[in-house]
Amino acid sequence: MTGAAEALGWEYLGIADHSKSSRQANGLSEERLFRQIEDIAALNESGRFTTRIFAGTECDILPDGSLDFEDSVLAKLDYVVVSVHSSFGQDEDTLTRRIIRAVENPRATMLGHLTGRILLEREPYHVDAAKVIDAAIANGVVIELNASPYRLDMDWRHWRRAAERGLECSINPDAHTTTSLGYVRAGINSARKGWLTREQVVNTLSLPKIEAWLARKRQRR
């Protein structure tokens, strides 16, 4: 993945594998996550690639809104994406409160795929997007624009008003293979439909600026 990102001319790439509760995705246990953090640090130090790797996790939001890893584990990471991957059938009020509780966690950097939709396959779960957006803005949490052409979530129709109110976006490829890093292009097109500018998309920042941005996010933890 690092080599593919370098070939695309990317200054940096975030690695965020699923957490342990996502058994369907072979989610990482604490021990495996710690080994990955060490491997990423070693790769960065080796100088083998010009692309810098950031160590993260896509941490499951559990049914009660708590996170799949303890704070002491999340503190070791450069960034933390929180996402729903289970109990989609909860009613709207419950699911909304569940996601807001996760967004309010000081360890959360970013909320992944707000509605969980898979286009032409799975309907979005019932969540009050406006309330979640309000919580993300209040807590300085980014909401991703998942650039997978099967997701494109958060939907472009929410972005203009949300970004004008201060919500930050990250266009993430949700890449499970090297070739799917190219999904970013679909995300850019969706962002443009939502009238987003580069100033509202955090991963347009240069490497020094994204390092400083991540450092500020970690300080609030």
Short mmCIF file of C-alpha atoms in Angstrom, two decimals:
data_model
loop_
_atom_site.label_atom_id
_atom_site.label_comp_id
_atom_site.label_asym_id
_atom_site.label_seq_id
_atom_site.Cartn_x
_atom_site.Cartn_y
_atom_site.Cartn_z
CA MET A 1 0.00 0.00 0.00
CA THR A 2 2.86 2.39 0.78
CA GLY A 3 4.52 1.70 -2.55
CA ALA A 4 1.23 2.26 -4.38
CA ALA A 5 0.65 5.54 -2.51
CA GLU A 6 4.16 6.69 -3.41
CA ALA A 7 3.53 5.84 -7.07
CA LEU A 8 0.46 8.10 -6.92
CA GLY A 9 2.63 10.93 -5.58
CA TRP A 10 1.01 10.95 -2.15
CA GLU A 11 3.02 12.52 0.68
CA TYR A 12 1.25 10.40 3.29
CA LEU A 13 -1.15 7.53 3.81
CA GLY A 14 -3.17 6.48 6.84
CA ILE A 15 -3.56 2.80 7.72
CA ALA A 16 -6.75 2.06 9.68
CA ASP A 17 -7.65 -1.62 9.82
CA HIS A 18 -10.84 -2.74 11.51
CA SER A 19 -10.90 -3.37 15.26
CA LYS A 20 -11.46 -6.68 16.98
CA SER A 21 -15.28 -6.72 16.99
CA SER A 22 -15.34 -6.68 13.17
CA ARG A 23 -14.70 -10.40 12.94
CA GLN A 24 -16.07 -10.48 9.39
CA ALA A 25 -13.12 -8.27 8.40
CA ASN A 26 -10.53 -10.12 10.52
CA GLY A 27 -10.34 -7.11 12.81
CA LEU A 28 -7.15 -6.56 14.74
CA SER A 29 -6.77 -7.51 18.37
CA GLU A 30 -4.78 -5.21 20.63
CA GLU A 31 -1.69 -7.37 20.18
CA ARG A 32 -1.93 -7.33 16.39
CA LEU A 33 -2.56 -3.58 16.40
CA PHE A 34 0.53 -2.98 18.53
CA ARG A 35 2.62 -5.05 16.11
CA GLN A 36 1.24 -3.01 13.21
CA ILE A 37 2.15 0.25 14.97
CA GLU A 38 5.70 -1.04 15.39
CA ASP A 39 5.87 -2.14 11.75
CA ILE A 40 4.68 1.26 10.55
CA ALA A 41 7.25 3.05 12.72
CA ALA A 42 10.00 0.79 11.38
CA LEU A 43 8.93 1.39 7.78
CA ASN A 44 8.89 5.16 8.27
CA GLU A 45 12.33 5.07 9.85
CA SER A 46 13.77 2.86 7.11
CA GLY A 47 13.52 5.57 4.46
CA ARG A 48 12.41 2.95 1.95
CA PHE A 49 9.54 5.13 0.76
CA THR A 50 9.07 8.89 0.56
CA THR A 51 5.42 8.47 1.60
CA ARG A 52 4.88 8.85 5.35
CA ILE A 53 2.56 6.31 6.99
CA PHE A 54 0.25 7.23 9.87
CA ALA A 55 -0.95 4.53 12.25
CA GLY A 56 -4.66 4.50 12.89
CA THR A 57 -7.63 2.25 13.46
CA GLU A 58 -11.20 2.03 12.24
CA CYS A 59 -12.61 1.40 15.67
CA ASP A 60 -16.07 -0.12 15.99
CA ILE A 61 -18.74 1.92 17.71
CA LEU A 62 -20.33 -0.72 19.91
CA PRO A 63 -24.13 -0.90 20.34
CA ASP A 64 -24.06 1.31 23.45
CA GLY A 65 -21.80 3.93 21.84
CA SER A 66 -18.60 2.89 23.59
CA LEU A 67 -15.51 2.11 21.51
CA ASP A 68 -14.00 -1.27 20.73
CA PHE A 69 -10.57 -0.42 22.18
CA GLU A 70 -9.71 1.08 25.54
CA ASP A 71 -8.41 4.64 25.75
CA SER A 72 -4.93 3.39 26.61
CA VAL A 73 -4.81 1.55 23.27
CA LEU A 74 -6.22 4.42 21.21
CA ALA A 75 -3.70 6.82 22.77
CA LYS A 76 -0.88 5.02 20.94
CA LEU A 77 -2.28 5.89 17.50
CA ASP A 78 -1.84 8.89 15.23
CA TYR A 79 -5.59 9.02 14.58
CA VAL A 80 -8.81 7.15 15.30
CA VAL A 81 -11.73 6.60 12.92
CA VAL A 82 -14.94 5.54 14.68
CA SER A 83 -17.58 3.66 12.66
CA VAL A 84 -20.73 1.58 13.04
CA HIS A 85 -20.50 -1.99 11.74
CA SER A 86 -23.19 -3.78 13.75
CA SER A 87 -26.72 -3.50 15.18
CA PHE A 88 -27.97 -1.58 12.14
CA GLY A 89 -31.57 -2.27 13.18
CA GLN A 90 -31.53 0.07 16.17
CA ASP A 91 -34.17 2.80 15.99
CA GLU A 92 -33.16 6.28 14.85
CA ASP A 93 -32.99 7.85 18.30
CA THR A 94 -30.88 5.01 19.71
CA LEU A 95 -28.50 4.94 16.75
CA THR A 96 -28.13 8.70 16.75
CA ARG A 97 -27.32 8.78 20.47
CA ARG A 98 -24.93 5.86 19.96
CA ILE A 99 -22.95 7.67 17.26
CA ILE A 100 -22.93 10.97 19.15
CA ARG A 101 -21.52 9.25 22.23
CA ALA A 102 -18.65 7.94 20.09
CA VAL A 103 -18.08 11.33 18.47
CA GLU A 104 -17.88 12.89 21.93
CA ASN A 105 -15.08 10.50 22.93
CA PRO A 106 -11.88 12.58 23.13
CA ARG A 107 -9.98 9.83 21.28
CA ALA A 108 -12.14 10.15 18.15
CA THR A 109 -10.49 11.96 15.25
CA MET A 110 -12.98 11.11 12.54
CA LEU A 111 -16.38 9.50 11.97
CA GLY A 112 -16.50 6.93 9.17
CA HIS A 113 -19.35 6.38 6.67
CA LEU A 114 -22.11 8.26 8.52
CA THR A 115 -25.10 6.23 7.28
CA GLY A 116 -23.53 2.84 6.52
CA ARG A 117 -25.15 2.65 3.11
CA ILE A 118 -23.88 0.41 0.33
CA LEU A 119 -25.29 1.71 -2.91
CA LEU A 120 -27.70 -0.65 -4.72
CA GLU A 121 -27.18 -3.20 -1.95
CA ARG A 122 -27.90 -1.88 1.55
CA GLU A 123 -30.09 1.01 2.62
CA PRO A 124 -28.65 3.54 5.08
CA TYR A 125 -29.43 2.89 8.70
CA HIS A 126 -31.78 5.31 10.41
CA VAL A 127 -29.75 8.15 11.90
CA ASP A 128 -30.40 11.87 12.38
CA ALA A 129 -27.57 13.23 10.26
CA ALA A 130 -28.14 16.83 11.37
CA LYS A 131 -27.66 15.96 15.05
CA VAL A 132 -24.52 13.93 14.31
CA ILE A 133 -23.10 16.77 12.22
CA ASP A 134 -23.80 19.19 15.09
CA ALA A 135 -21.95 16.88 17.51
CA ALA A 136 -18.99 16.51 15.14
CA ILE A 137 -18.64 20.28 14.78
CA ALA A 138 -18.97 20.82 18.55
CA ASN A 139 -16.28 18.21 19.28
CA GLY A 140 -13.87 19.01 16.45
CA VAL A 141 -14.36 15.60 14.84
CA VAL A 142 -14.01 15.17 11.08
CA ILE A 143 -16.67 13.32 9.10
CA GLU A 144 -15.26 11.33 6.23
CA LEU A 145 -16.45 11.35 2.67
CA ASN A 146 -15.97 7.66 2.00
CA ALA A 147 -14.83 7.64 -1.61
CA SER A 148 -15.66 4.03 -2.36
CA PRO A 149 -18.06 4.15 -5.33
CA TYR A 150 -20.17 1.66 -3.36
CA ARG A 151 -20.59 4.14 -0.48
CA LEU A 152 -19.95 7.87 -1.22
CA ASP A 153 -21.00 8.47 2.37
CA MET A 154 -21.51 11.15 3.80
CA ASP A 155 -23.79 12.04 0.91
CA TRP A 156 -22.86 15.14 -1.08
CA ARG A 157 -26.20 16.83 -0.31
CA HIS A 158 -25.16 17.35 3.34
CA TRP A 159 -21.76 18.84 2.71
CA ARG A 160 -22.24 22.44 1.64
CA ARG A 161 -24.21 23.60 4.68
CA ALA A 162 -22.19 21.44 7.09
CA ALA A 163 -18.84 22.71 5.81
CA GLU A 164 -20.02 26.32 5.92
CA ARG A 165 -20.71 25.76 9.61
CA GLY A 166 -17.17 24.48 10.19
CA LEU A 167 -17.36 20.72 9.66
CA GLU A 168 -14.09 19.29 8.35
CA CYS A 169 -14.02 16.58 5.68
CA SER A 170 -11.52 13.86 4.87
CA ILE A 171 -11.84 12.14 1.48
CA ASN A 172 -10.91 8.55 2.25
CA PRO A 173 -10.59 5.80 -0.38
CA ASP A 174 -11.63 2.98 1.97
CA ALA A 175 -8.99 1.02 0.08
CA HIS A 176 -8.75 -2.72 0.73
CA THR A 177 -6.39 -3.19 -2.23
CA THR A 178 -3.67 -1.07 -3.83
CA THR A 179 -5.77 -0.36 -6.92
CA SER A 180 -8.70 0.93 -4.86
CA LEU A 181 -6.57 3.83 -3.62
CA GLY A 182 -7.76 5.33 -6.90
CA TYR A 183 -11.27 5.58 -5.47
CA VAL A 184 -10.19 8.99 -4.18
CA ARG A 185 -11.15 10.38 -7.58
CA ALA A 186 -14.80 9.40 -7.03
CA GLY A 187 -14.65 11.09 -3.63
CA ILE A 188 -13.28 14.29 -5.14
CA ASN A 189 -16.12 14.35 -7.66
CA SER A 190 -18.67 13.88 -4.87
CA ALA A 191 -17.00 16.61 -2.80
CA ARG A 192 -17.26 19.00 -5.73
CA LYS A 193 -20.98 18.25 -6.02
CA GLY A 194 -21.21 19.27 -2.36
CA TRP A 195 -19.36 22.55 -3.08
CA LEU A 196 -16.41 21.62 -0.89
CA THR A 197 -13.14 23.48 -1.34
CA ARG A 198 -9.66 22.17 -0.58
CA GLU A 199 -9.59 24.32 2.57
CA GLN A 200 -12.45 22.21 3.97
CA VAL A 201 -10.76 18.86 3.22
CA VAL A 202 -8.06 18.02 5.76
CA ASN A 203 -6.18 15.52 3.63
CA THR A 204 -5.35 18.19 1.06
CA LEU A 205 -2.88 19.52 3.65
CA SER A 206 0.84 19.13 3.04
CA LEU A 207 2.74 16.60 5.14
CA PRO A 208 4.08 19.17 7.66
CA LYS A 209 0.62 20.70 8.03
CA ILE A 210 -1.17 17.36 8.49
CA GLU A 211 1.41 16.37 11.11
CA ALA A 212 0.67 19.60 12.98
CA TRP A 213 -3.08 19.06 12.56
CA LEU A 214 -2.86 15.54 13.98
CA ALA A 215 -0.72 16.79 16.86
CA ARG A 216 -3.41 19.35 17.76
CA LYS A 217 -6.08 16.64 17.65
CA ARG A 218 -4.03 14.41 19.96
CA GLN A 219 -3.54 17.26 22.44
CA ARG A 220 -7.28 17.48 23.02
CA ARG A 221 -7.29 13.83 24.08
#
